[in-house]
Amino acid sequence: MSDEDKTPRNASPGTWSRLGLGALSGLLAGGAALAVAELTAAALRPQASPVVAVGGAAIDRTPIAVKDWAIRTFGTNDKLVLQLGILAVLTLFALALGAFAVRRRRTGAAGVLVFGVVGAAAALGRPDSAGVSDAFPSVLGAIAGAVLLYVLVGLLPAPHRQAPAERGEGWDRRRFV
């Protein structure tokens, strides 16, 4: 089976590399968003960190039986495991948003902003919230990430357009000779 046979009819060979580059762009943008948010929180108020705020919100909404299981299973590392889980989920979503942004750049960037809203809402909903300033790290990080994703995906090479005969569509004289 040749490489052409493995490529779906609706996707050119360059589509897969563009999706991979888009996913990488999403990962870079997500990392930048998180870095900006964490650095901003460190400068303003560490409790406003999006990872800490979302982790705290998750703990607040977790049933007691699950909390007890986590403490028994992970001991004093239970919060570390929770934070690593949050980072793993963010990584997967960043990869997916980057791949999605290859086709819909604005929507992919808007997806990054949605995560900023989630982080801001978690920070504002904490019992120890200092007010609107706790949302600032998440919002600033999301804006930085959305702009970076939009720019990075815009720098990707244009997709290769195949002629109908190359895609196996239309009439091709070579088939009948």
mmCIF file of C-alpha atoms in Angstrom:
data_model
loop_
_atom_site.group_PDB
_atom_site.id
_atom_site.type_symbol
_atom_site.label_atom_id
_atom_site.label_comp_id
_atom_site.label_asym_id
_atom_site.label_seq_id
_atom_site.Cartn_x
_atom_site.Cartn_y
_atom_site.Cartn_z
ATOM 1 C CA MET A 1 0.000 0.000 0.000
ATOM 2 C CA SER A 2 1.497 3.316 -1.036
ATOM 3 C CA ASP A 3 1.481 6.491 1.050
ATOM 4 C CA GLU A 4 -1.199 7.933 -1.227
ATOM 5 C CA ASP A 5 -3.492 5.001 -0.422
ATOM 6 C CA LYS A 6 -3.184 5.717 3.313
ATOM 7 C CA THR A 7 -4.264 9.344 2.972
ATOM 8 C CA PRO A 8 -8.034 9.868 3.238
ATOM 9 C CA ARG A 9 -9.586 11.220 0.031
ATOM 10 C CA ASN A 10 -10.632 14.487 1.669
ATOM 11 C CA ALA A 11 -7.178 15.211 3.104
ATOM 12 C CA SER A 12 -4.067 16.136 1.198
ATOM 13 C CA PRO A 13 -0.740 14.698 2.374
ATOM 14 C CA GLY A 14 0.184 18.104 3.847
ATOM 15 C CA THR A 15 -2.971 18.202 5.975
ATOM 16 C CA TRP A 16 -1.556 15.830 8.553
ATOM 17 C CA SER A 17 1.625 17.853 8.985
ATOM 18 C CA ARG A 18 -0.429 21.055 9.282
ATOM 19 C CA LEU A 19 -2.555 19.445 11.993
ATOM 20 C CA GLY A 20 0.587 18.356 13.825
ATOM 21 C CA LEU A 21 2.054 21.841 13.578
ATOM 22 C CA GLY A 22 -1.269 23.266 14.725
ATOM 23 C CA ALA A 23 -1.283 20.959 17.736
ATOM 24 C CA LEU A 24 2.282 22.022 18.524
ATOM 25 C CA SER A 25 1.191 25.664 18.196
ATOM 26 C CA GLY A 26 -1.619 24.970 20.649
ATOM 27 C CA LEU A 27 0.808 23.389 23.086
ATOM 28 C CA LEU A 28 3.156 26.382 22.846
ATOM 29 C CA ALA A 29 0.283 28.834 23.244
ATOM 30 C CA GLY A 30 -1.113 26.903 26.202
ATOM 31 C CA GLY A 31 2.298 26.831 27.853
ATOM 32 C CA ALA A 32 2.738 30.541 27.282
ATOM 33 C CA ALA A 33 -0.731 31.259 28.674
ATOM 34 C CA LEU A 34 -0.003 29.231 31.779
ATOM 35 C CA ALA A 35 3.435 30.817 32.210
ATOM 36 C CA VAL A 36 2.029 34.356 31.945
ATOM 37 C CA ALA A 37 -0.785 33.507 34.365
ATOM 38 C CA GLU A 38 1.509 31.854 36.904
ATOM 39 C CA LEU A 39 4.091 34.654 36.768
ATOM 40 C CA THR A 40 1.360 37.265 37.148
ATOM 41 C CA ALA A 41 -0.110 35.375 40.107
ATOM 42 C CA ALA A 42 3.328 35.061 41.702
ATOM 43 C CA ALA A 43 3.764 38.820 41.448
ATOM 44 C CA LEU A 44 0.260 39.730 42.635
ATOM 45 C CA ARG A 45 -1.040 36.946 44.838
ATOM 46 C CA PRO A 46 0.035 33.276 44.570
ATOM 47 C CA GLN A 47 -3.414 32.024 45.629
ATOM 48 C CA ALA A 48 -4.803 33.529 42.399
ATOM 49 C CA SER A 49 -2.806 31.065 40.294
ATOM 50 C CA PRO A 50 -5.177 29.359 37.836
ATOM 51 C CA VAL A 51 -3.881 25.871 38.668
ATOM 52 C CA VAL A 52 -4.236 26.472 42.405
ATOM 53 C CA ALA A 53 -7.677 28.084 41.997
ATOM 54 C CA VAL A 54 -9.046 25.337 39.732
ATOM 55 C CA GLY A 55 -7.556 22.680 42.018
ATOM 56 C CA GLY A 56 -9.170 24.304 45.048
ATOM 57 C CA ALA A 57 -12.510 24.537 43.254
ATOM 58 C CA ALA A 58 -12.262 20.856 42.292
ATOM 59 C CA ILE A 59 -11.506 19.887 45.887
ATOM 60 C CA ASP A 60 -14.459 21.940 47.134
ATOM 61 C CA ARG A 61 -16.823 20.097 44.773
ATOM 62 C CA THR A 62 -15.420 16.577 45.294
ATOM 63 C CA PRO A 63 -17.432 14.152 47.449
ATOM 64 C CA ILE A 64 -15.870 13.303 50.814
ATOM 65 C CA ALA A 65 -15.486 9.613 49.915
ATOM 66 C CA VAL A 66 -13.355 10.541 46.886
ATOM 67 C CA LYS A 67 -11.259 12.969 48.956
ATOM 68 C CA ASP A 68 -10.649 10.246 51.562
ATOM 69 C CA TRP A 69 -9.670 7.773 48.833
ATOM 70 C CA ALA A 70 -7.213 10.294 47.339
ATOM 71 C CA ILE A 71 -5.607 10.942 50.720
ATOM 72 C CA ARG A 72 -5.319 7.192 51.439
ATOM 73 C CA THR A 73 -3.924 6.479 47.980
ATOM 74 C CA PHE A 74 -1.567 9.409 47.475
ATOM 75 C CA GLY A 75 -0.916 10.508 51.051
ATOM 76 C CA THR A 76 0.573 13.977 51.288
ATOM 77 C CA ASN A 77 1.021 14.044 47.498
ATOM 78 C CA ASP A 78 -2.730 14.233 46.823
ATOM 79 C CA LYS A 79 -2.654 17.913 45.840
ATOM 80 C CA LEU A 80 0.391 17.361 43.633
ATOM 81 C CA VAL A 81 -1.449 14.560 41.818
ATOM 82 C CA LEU A 82 -4.471 16.841 41.389
ATOM 83 C CA GLN A 83 -2.314 19.635 39.963
ATOM 84 C CA LEU A 84 -0.562 17.214 37.596
ATOM 85 C CA GLY A 85 -3.986 16.001 36.477
ATOM 86 C CA ILE A 86 -5.066 19.581 35.792
ATOM 87 C CA LEU A 87 -1.897 20.173 33.773
ATOM 88 C CA ALA A 88 -2.466 16.949 31.812
ATOM 89 C CA VAL A 89 -6.016 18.011 30.921
ATOM 90 C CA LEU A 90 -4.784 21.476 29.923
ATOM 91 C CA THR A 91 -2.126 19.864 27.717
ATOM 92 C CA LEU A 92 -4.674 17.692 25.919
ATOM 93 C CA PHE A 93 -7.020 20.615 25.360
ATOM 94 C CA ALA A 94 -4.163 22.832 24.148
ATOM 95 C CA LEU A 95 -3.178 20.192 21.587
ATOM 96 C CA ALA A 96 -6.795 19.826 20.446
ATOM 97 C CA LEU A 97 -7.369 23.587 20.234
ATOM 98 C CA GLY A 98 -4.197 24.012 18.204
ATOM 99 C CA ALA A 99 -5.220 21.310 15.738
ATOM 100 C CA PHE A 100 -8.708 22.812 15.534
ATOM 101 C CA ALA A 101 -7.271 26.292 14.967
ATOM 102 C CA VAL A 102 -5.641 25.089 11.736
ATOM 103 C CA ARG A 103 -9.092 25.218 10.118
ATOM 104 C CA ARG A 104 -10.782 27.826 12.314
ATOM 105 C CA ARG A 105 -8.162 30.174 13.676
ATOM 106 C CA ARG A 106 -10.470 32.564 15.519
ATOM 107 C CA THR A 107 -12.467 29.782 17.128
ATOM 108 C CA GLY A 108 -9.282 28.077 18.329
ATOM 109 C CA ALA A 109 -8.071 31.321 19.883
ATOM 110 C CA ALA A 110 -11.501 31.832 21.457
ATOM 111 C CA GLY A 111 -11.188 28.368 23.009
ATOM 112 C CA VAL A 112 -8.067 29.539 24.831
ATOM 113 C CA LEU A 113 -10.042 32.506 26.144
ATOM 114 C CA VAL A 114 -12.717 30.133 27.482
ATOM 115 C CA PHE A 115 -10.092 28.433 29.620
ATOM 116 C CA GLY A 116 -9.124 31.854 30.954
ATOM 117 C CA VAL A 117 -12.733 32.459 31.939
ATOM 118 C CA VAL A 118 -12.797 29.088 33.743
ATOM 119 C CA GLY A 119 -9.624 29.973 35.651
ATOM 120 C CA ALA A 120 -10.934 33.454 36.496
ATOM 121 C CA ALA A 121 -14.274 32.052 37.702
ATOM 122 C CA ALA A 122 -12.474 29.500 39.859
ATOM 123 C CA ALA A 123 -10.264 32.199 41.382
ATOM 124 C CA LEU A 124 -13.225 34.488 42.071
ATOM 125 C CA GLY A 125 -15.289 31.649 43.536
ATOM 126 C CA ARG A 126 -12.717 30.701 46.170
ATOM 127 C CA PRO A 127 -13.631 31.491 49.781
ATOM 128 C CA ASP A 128 -10.312 33.328 50.253
ATOM 129 C CA SER A 129 -10.710 35.388 47.056
ATOM 130 C CA ALA A 130 -9.370 38.935 47.237
ATOM 131 C CA GLY A 131 -11.841 40.112 44.605
ATOM 132 C CA VAL A 132 -11.598 40.933 40.944
ATOM 133 C CA SER A 133 -7.801 41.145 41.077
ATOM 134 C CA ASP A 134 -7.692 37.353 41.533
ATOM 135 C CA ALA A 135 -9.132 36.943 38.026
ATOM 136 C CA PHE A 136 -6.375 39.053 36.466
ATOM 137 C CA PRO A 137 -3.711 36.289 36.130
ATOM 138 C CA SER A 138 -6.102 33.931 34.322
ATOM 139 C CA VAL A 139 -7.433 36.641 32.028
ATOM 140 C CA LEU A 140 -3.992 37.994 31.168
ATOM 141 C CA GLY A 141 -2.624 34.498 30.530
ATOM 142 C CA ALA A 142 -5.594 33.600 28.322
ATOM 143 C CA ILE A 143 -5.200 36.739 26.229
ATOM 144 C CA ALA A 144 -1.491 36.041 25.752
ATOM 145 C CA GLY A 145 -2.197 32.424 24.801
ATOM 146 C CA ALA A 146 -5.022 33.289 22.407
ATOM 147 C CA VAL A 147 -2.945 35.898 20.606
ATOM 148 C CA LEU A 148 0.021 33.540 20.359
ATOM 149 C CA LEU A 149 -2.107 30.689 18.996
ATOM 150 C CA TYR A 150 -3.695 32.994 16.425
ATOM 151 C CA VAL A 151 -0.277 34.240 15.283
ATOM 152 C CA LEU A 152 1.434 30.822 15.246
ATOM 153 C CA VAL A 153 -1.326 29.154 13.242
ATOM 154 C CA GLY A 154 -1.299 32.105 10.850
ATOM 155 C CA LEU A 155 2.386 31.423 10.174
ATOM 156 C CA LEU A 156 1.765 27.840 9.065
ATOM 157 C CA PRO A 157 2.282 27.170 5.356
ATOM 158 C CA ALA A 158 -0.826 27.250 3.197
ATOM 159 C CA PRO A 159 -2.412 23.871 2.584
ATOM 160 C CA HIS A 160 -1.422 22.080 -0.590
ATOM 161 C CA ARG A 161 -4.357 21.949 -2.985
ATOM 162 C CA GLN A 162 -4.443 18.896 -5.219
ATOM 163 C CA ALA A 163 -5.955 18.864 -8.650
ATOM 164 C CA PRO A 164 -9.167 16.791 -8.927
ATOM 165 C CA ALA A 165 -7.298 14.071 -10.847
ATOM 166 C CA GLU A 166 -4.704 13.799 -8.069
ATOM 167 C CA ARG A 167 -7.465 13.347 -5.505
ATOM 168 C CA GLY A 168 -9.075 10.619 -7.567
ATOM 169 C CA GLU A 169 -11.992 12.819 -8.616
ATOM 170 C CA GLY A 170 -13.164 13.745 -12.059
ATOM 171 C CA TRP A 171 -12.199 12.264 -15.381
ATOM 172 C CA ASP A 172 -8.610 11.248 -15.861
ATOM 173 C CA ARG A 173 -7.476 10.081 -19.280
ATOM 174 C CA ARG A 174 -4.678 7.981 -17.722
ATOM 175 C CA ARG A 175 -7.253 5.589 -16.239
ATOM 176 C CA PHE A 176 -8.446 4.517 -19.676
ATOM 177 C CA VAL A 177 -5.158 4.163 -21.539
#
